[in-house]
Coordinates of N, CA and C in Angstrom, one line a residue:
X1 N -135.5 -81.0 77.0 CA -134.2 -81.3 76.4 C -133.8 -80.1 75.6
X2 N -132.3 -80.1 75.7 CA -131.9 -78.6 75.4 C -131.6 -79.4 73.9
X3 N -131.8 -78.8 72.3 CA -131.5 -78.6 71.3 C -130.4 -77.1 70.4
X4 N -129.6 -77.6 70.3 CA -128.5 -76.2 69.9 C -127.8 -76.4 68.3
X5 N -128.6 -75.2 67.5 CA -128.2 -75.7 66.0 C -127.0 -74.4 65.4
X6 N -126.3 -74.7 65.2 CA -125.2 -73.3 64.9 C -125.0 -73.1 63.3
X7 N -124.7 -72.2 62.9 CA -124.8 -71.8 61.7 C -124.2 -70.8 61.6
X8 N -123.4 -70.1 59.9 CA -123.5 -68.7 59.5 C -121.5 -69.4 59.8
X9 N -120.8 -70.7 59.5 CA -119.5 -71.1 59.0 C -119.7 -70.9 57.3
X10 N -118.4 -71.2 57.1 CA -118.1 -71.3 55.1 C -116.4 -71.3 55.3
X11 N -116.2 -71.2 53.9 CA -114.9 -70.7 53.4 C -115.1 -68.8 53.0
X12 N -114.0 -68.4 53.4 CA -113.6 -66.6 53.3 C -112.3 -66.9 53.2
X13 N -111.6 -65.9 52.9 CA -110.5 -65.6 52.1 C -109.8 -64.8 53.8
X14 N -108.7 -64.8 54.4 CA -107.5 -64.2 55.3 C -108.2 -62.9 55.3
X15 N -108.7 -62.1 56.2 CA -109.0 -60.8 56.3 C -110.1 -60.5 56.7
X16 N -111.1 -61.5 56.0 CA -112.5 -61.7 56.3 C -113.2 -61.9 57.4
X17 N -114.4 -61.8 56.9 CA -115.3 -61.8 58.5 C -116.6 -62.9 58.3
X18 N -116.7 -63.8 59.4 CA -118.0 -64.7 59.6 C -118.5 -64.1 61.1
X19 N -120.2 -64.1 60.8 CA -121.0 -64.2 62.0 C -121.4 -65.8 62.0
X20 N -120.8 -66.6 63.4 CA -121.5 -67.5 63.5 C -123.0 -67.2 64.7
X21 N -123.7 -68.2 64.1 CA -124.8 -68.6 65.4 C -125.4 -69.5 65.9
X22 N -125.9 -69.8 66.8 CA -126.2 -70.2 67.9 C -127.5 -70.1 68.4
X23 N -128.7 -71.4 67.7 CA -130.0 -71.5 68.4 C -130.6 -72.1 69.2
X24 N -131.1 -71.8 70.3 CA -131.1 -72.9 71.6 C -132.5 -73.0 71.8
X25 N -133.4 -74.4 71.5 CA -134.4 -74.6 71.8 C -134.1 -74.8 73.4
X26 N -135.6 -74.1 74.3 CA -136.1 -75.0 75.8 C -135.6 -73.8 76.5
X27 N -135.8 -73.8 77.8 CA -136.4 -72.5 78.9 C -135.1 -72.5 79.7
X28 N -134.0 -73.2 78.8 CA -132.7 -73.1 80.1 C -132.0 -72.1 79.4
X29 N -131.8 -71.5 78.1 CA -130.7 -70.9 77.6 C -130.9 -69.4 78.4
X30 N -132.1 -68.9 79.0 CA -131.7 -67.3 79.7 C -131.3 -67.3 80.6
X31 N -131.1 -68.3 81.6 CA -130.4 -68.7 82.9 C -129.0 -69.5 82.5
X32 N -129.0 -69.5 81.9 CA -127.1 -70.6 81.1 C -126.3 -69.8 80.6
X33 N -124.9 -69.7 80.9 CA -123.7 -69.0 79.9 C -123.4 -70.3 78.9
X34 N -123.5 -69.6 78.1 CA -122.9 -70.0 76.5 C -121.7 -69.9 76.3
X35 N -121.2 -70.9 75.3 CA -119.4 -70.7 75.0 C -119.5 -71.2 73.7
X36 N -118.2 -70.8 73.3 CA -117.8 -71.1 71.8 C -116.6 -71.9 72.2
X37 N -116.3 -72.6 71.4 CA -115.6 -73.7 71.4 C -115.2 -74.2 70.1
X38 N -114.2 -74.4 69.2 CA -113.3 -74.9 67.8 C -112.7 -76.6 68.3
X39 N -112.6 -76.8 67.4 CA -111.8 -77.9 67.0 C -110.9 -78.0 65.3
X40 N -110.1 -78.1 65.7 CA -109.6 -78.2 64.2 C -108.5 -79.9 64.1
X41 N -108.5 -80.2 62.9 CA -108.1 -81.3 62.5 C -106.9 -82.0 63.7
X42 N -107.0 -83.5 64.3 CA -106.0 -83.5 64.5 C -105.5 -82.6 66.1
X43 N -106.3 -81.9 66.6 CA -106.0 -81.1 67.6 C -107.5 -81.4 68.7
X44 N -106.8 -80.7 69.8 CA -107.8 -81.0 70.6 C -109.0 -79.7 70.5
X45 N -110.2 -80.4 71.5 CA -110.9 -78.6 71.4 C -110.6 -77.7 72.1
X46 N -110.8 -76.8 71.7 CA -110.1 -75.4 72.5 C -111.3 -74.1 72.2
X47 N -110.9 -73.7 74.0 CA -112.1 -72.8 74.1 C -111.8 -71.2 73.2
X48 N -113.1 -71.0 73.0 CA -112.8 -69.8 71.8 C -113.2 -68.2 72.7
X49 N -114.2 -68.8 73.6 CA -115.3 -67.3 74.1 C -116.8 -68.1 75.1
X50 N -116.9 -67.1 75.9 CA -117.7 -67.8 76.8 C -118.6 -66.3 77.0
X51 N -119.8 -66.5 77.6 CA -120.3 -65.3 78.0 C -121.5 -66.0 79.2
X52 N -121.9 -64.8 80.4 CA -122.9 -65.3 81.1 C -124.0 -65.2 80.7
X53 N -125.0 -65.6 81.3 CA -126.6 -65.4 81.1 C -126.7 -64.2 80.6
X54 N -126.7 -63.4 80.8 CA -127.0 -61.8 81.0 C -126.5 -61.4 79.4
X55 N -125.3 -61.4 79.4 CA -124.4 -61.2 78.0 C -123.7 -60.2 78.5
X56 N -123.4 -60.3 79.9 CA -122.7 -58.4 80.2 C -121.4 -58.9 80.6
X57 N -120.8 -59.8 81.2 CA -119.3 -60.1 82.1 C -119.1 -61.9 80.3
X58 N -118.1 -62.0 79.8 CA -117.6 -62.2 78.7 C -116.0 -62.6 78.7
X59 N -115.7 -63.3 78.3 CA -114.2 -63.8 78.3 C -113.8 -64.5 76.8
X60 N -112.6 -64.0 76.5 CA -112.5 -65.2 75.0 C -110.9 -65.4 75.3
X61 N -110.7 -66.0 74.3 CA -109.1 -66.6 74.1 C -108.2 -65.9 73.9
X62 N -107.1 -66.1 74.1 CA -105.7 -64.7 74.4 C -106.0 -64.8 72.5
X63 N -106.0 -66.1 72.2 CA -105.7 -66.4 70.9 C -106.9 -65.5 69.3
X64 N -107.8 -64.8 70.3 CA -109.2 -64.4 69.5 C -108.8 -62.9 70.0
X65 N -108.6 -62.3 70.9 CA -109.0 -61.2 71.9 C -108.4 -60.0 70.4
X66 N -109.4 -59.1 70.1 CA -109.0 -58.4 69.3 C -110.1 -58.3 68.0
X67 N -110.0 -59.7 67.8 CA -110.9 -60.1 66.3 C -112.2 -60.7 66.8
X68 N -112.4 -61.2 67.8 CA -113.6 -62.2 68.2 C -114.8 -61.3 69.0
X69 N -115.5 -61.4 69.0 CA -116.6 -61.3 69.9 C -117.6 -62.3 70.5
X70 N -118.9 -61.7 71.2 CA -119.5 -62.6 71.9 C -120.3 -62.1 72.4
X71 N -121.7 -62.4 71.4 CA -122.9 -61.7 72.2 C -124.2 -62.8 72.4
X72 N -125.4 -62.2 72.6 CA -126.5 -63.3 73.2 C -127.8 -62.3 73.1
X73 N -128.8 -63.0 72.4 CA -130.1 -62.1 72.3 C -131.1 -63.1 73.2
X74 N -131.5 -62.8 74.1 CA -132.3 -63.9 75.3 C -134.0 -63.9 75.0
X75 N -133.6 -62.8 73.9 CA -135.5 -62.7 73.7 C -135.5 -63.7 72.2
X76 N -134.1 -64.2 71.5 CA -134.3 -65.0 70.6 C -134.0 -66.5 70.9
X77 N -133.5 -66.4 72.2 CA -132.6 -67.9 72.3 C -131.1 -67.9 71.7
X78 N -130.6 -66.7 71.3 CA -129.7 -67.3 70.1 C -128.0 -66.2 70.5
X79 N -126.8 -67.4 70.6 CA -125.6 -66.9 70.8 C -124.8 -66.6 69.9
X80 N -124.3 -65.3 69.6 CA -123.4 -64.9 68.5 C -121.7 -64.9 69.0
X81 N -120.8 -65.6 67.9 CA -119.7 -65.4 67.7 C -119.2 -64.5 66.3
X82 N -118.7 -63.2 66.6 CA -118.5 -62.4 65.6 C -117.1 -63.0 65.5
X83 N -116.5 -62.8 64.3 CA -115.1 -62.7 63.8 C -114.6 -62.3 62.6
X84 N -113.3 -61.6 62.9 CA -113.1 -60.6 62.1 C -111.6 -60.8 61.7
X85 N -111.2 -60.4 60.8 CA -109.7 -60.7 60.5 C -109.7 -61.6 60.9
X86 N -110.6 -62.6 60.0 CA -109.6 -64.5 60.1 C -108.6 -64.7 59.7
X87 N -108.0 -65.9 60.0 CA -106.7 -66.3 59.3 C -106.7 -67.9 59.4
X88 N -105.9 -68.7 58.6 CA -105.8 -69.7 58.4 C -106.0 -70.4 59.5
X89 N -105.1 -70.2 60.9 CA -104.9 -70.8 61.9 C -106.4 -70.7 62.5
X90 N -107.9 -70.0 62.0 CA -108.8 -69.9 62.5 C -109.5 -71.1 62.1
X91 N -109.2 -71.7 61.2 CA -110.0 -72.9 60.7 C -110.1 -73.9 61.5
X92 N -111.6 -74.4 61.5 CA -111.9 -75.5 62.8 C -113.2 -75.7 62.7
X93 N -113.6 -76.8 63.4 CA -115.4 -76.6 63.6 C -116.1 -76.1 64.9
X94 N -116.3 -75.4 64.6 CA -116.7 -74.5 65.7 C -118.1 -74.7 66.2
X95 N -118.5 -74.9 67.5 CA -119.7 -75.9 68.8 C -120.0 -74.5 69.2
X96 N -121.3 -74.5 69.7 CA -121.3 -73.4 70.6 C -121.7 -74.4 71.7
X97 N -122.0 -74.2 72.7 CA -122.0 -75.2 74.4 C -122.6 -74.4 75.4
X98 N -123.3 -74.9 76.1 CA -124.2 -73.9 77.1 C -123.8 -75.1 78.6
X99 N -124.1 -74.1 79.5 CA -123.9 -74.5 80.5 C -124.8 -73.9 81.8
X100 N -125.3 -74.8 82.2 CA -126.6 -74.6 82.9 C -126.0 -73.9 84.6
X101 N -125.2 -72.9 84.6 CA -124.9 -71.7 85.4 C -124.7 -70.7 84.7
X102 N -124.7 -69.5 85.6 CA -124.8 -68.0 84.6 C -123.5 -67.9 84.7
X103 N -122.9 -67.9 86.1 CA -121.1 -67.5 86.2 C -120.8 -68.8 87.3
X104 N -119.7 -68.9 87.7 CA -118.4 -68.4 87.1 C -118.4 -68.6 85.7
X105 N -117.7 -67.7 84.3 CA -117.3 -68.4 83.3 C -116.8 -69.5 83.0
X106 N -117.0 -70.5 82.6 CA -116.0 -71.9 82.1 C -115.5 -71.9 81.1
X107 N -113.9 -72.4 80.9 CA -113.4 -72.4 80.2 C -112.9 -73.5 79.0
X108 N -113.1 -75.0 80.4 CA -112.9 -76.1 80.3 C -114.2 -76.4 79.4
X109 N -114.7 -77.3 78.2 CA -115.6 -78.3 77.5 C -115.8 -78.9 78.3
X110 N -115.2 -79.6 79.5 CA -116.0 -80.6 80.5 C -117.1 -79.8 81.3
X111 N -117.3 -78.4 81.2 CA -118.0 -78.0 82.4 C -118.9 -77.8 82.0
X112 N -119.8 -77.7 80.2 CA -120.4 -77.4 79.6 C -121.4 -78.6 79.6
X113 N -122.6 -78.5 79.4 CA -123.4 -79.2 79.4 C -124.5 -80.0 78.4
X114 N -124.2 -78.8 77.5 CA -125.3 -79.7 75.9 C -124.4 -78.9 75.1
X115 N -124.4 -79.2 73.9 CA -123.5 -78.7 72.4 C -124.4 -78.8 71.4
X116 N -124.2 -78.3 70.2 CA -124.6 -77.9 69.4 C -123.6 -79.2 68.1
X117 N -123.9 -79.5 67.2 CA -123.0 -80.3 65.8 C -122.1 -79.3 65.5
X118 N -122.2 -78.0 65.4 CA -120.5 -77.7 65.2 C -120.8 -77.2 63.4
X119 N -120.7 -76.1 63.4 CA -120.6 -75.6 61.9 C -119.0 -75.4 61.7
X120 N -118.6 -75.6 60.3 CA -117.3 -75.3 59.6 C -117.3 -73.8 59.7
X121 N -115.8 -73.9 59.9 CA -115.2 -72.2 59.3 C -113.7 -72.8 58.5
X122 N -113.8 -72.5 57.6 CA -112.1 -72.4 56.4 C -111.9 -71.3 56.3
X123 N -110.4 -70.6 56.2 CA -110.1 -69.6 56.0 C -108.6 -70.1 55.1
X124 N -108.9 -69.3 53.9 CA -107.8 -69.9 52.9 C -106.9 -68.6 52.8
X125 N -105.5 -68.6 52.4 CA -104.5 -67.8 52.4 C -104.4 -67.1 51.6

């Protein structure tokens, strides 16, 4: 059974930068693409960044592309979402989500297959 604990959300000030992450207990996370995924109040979830097994072929949000990244250490288990120049509209609780194929990338939460609780990000004005 796959276990996924995420970490490294807070409050930062407009400009700022959070590394979130992403620890995946069990023998599926080097064969699985990983995604990031937000939710903010009131809204539905929305995909943030996805990467394959490998960490080499990667896609994120028109809404991130610039500030966001997306990387994966397979000798730790563990998926990184960099971000950089937050802004308000970044606040949400942010899942990371694995999915037990390498590619195609998913974009859709339905195609994902175990989640993580979801650490906070606030970003104040």
């Amino acid at each position: 059974q796959v276990q996924m604990v995420e970490s490294g959300g807070g409050l930062v000030q407009a400009g700022e930068s959070l590394r979130l992450s992403c620890k995946v207990s069990g023998r599926a996370f080097s064969t699985s693409s990983m995604g990031w995924f937000r939710q903010a109040p009131g809204k539905e979830r929305e995909f943030v960044a996805a990467t394959d097994s490998t960490g080499y072929r990667r896609t994120l949000a028109d809404a991130v592309k610039g500030r966001f990244s997306i990387s994966r250490d397979n000798r730790d288990n563990t998926v990184f979402l960099q971000m950089n120049n937050l802004t308000p509209e970044d606040t949400a609780l942010y899942f990371c989500a694995l999915r037990r194929r390498s590619f195609p990338l998913a974009q859709m939460w339905t195609s994902y297959d175990a989640w993580g609780q979801g650490t906070q990000v606030t970003v104040s004005s």
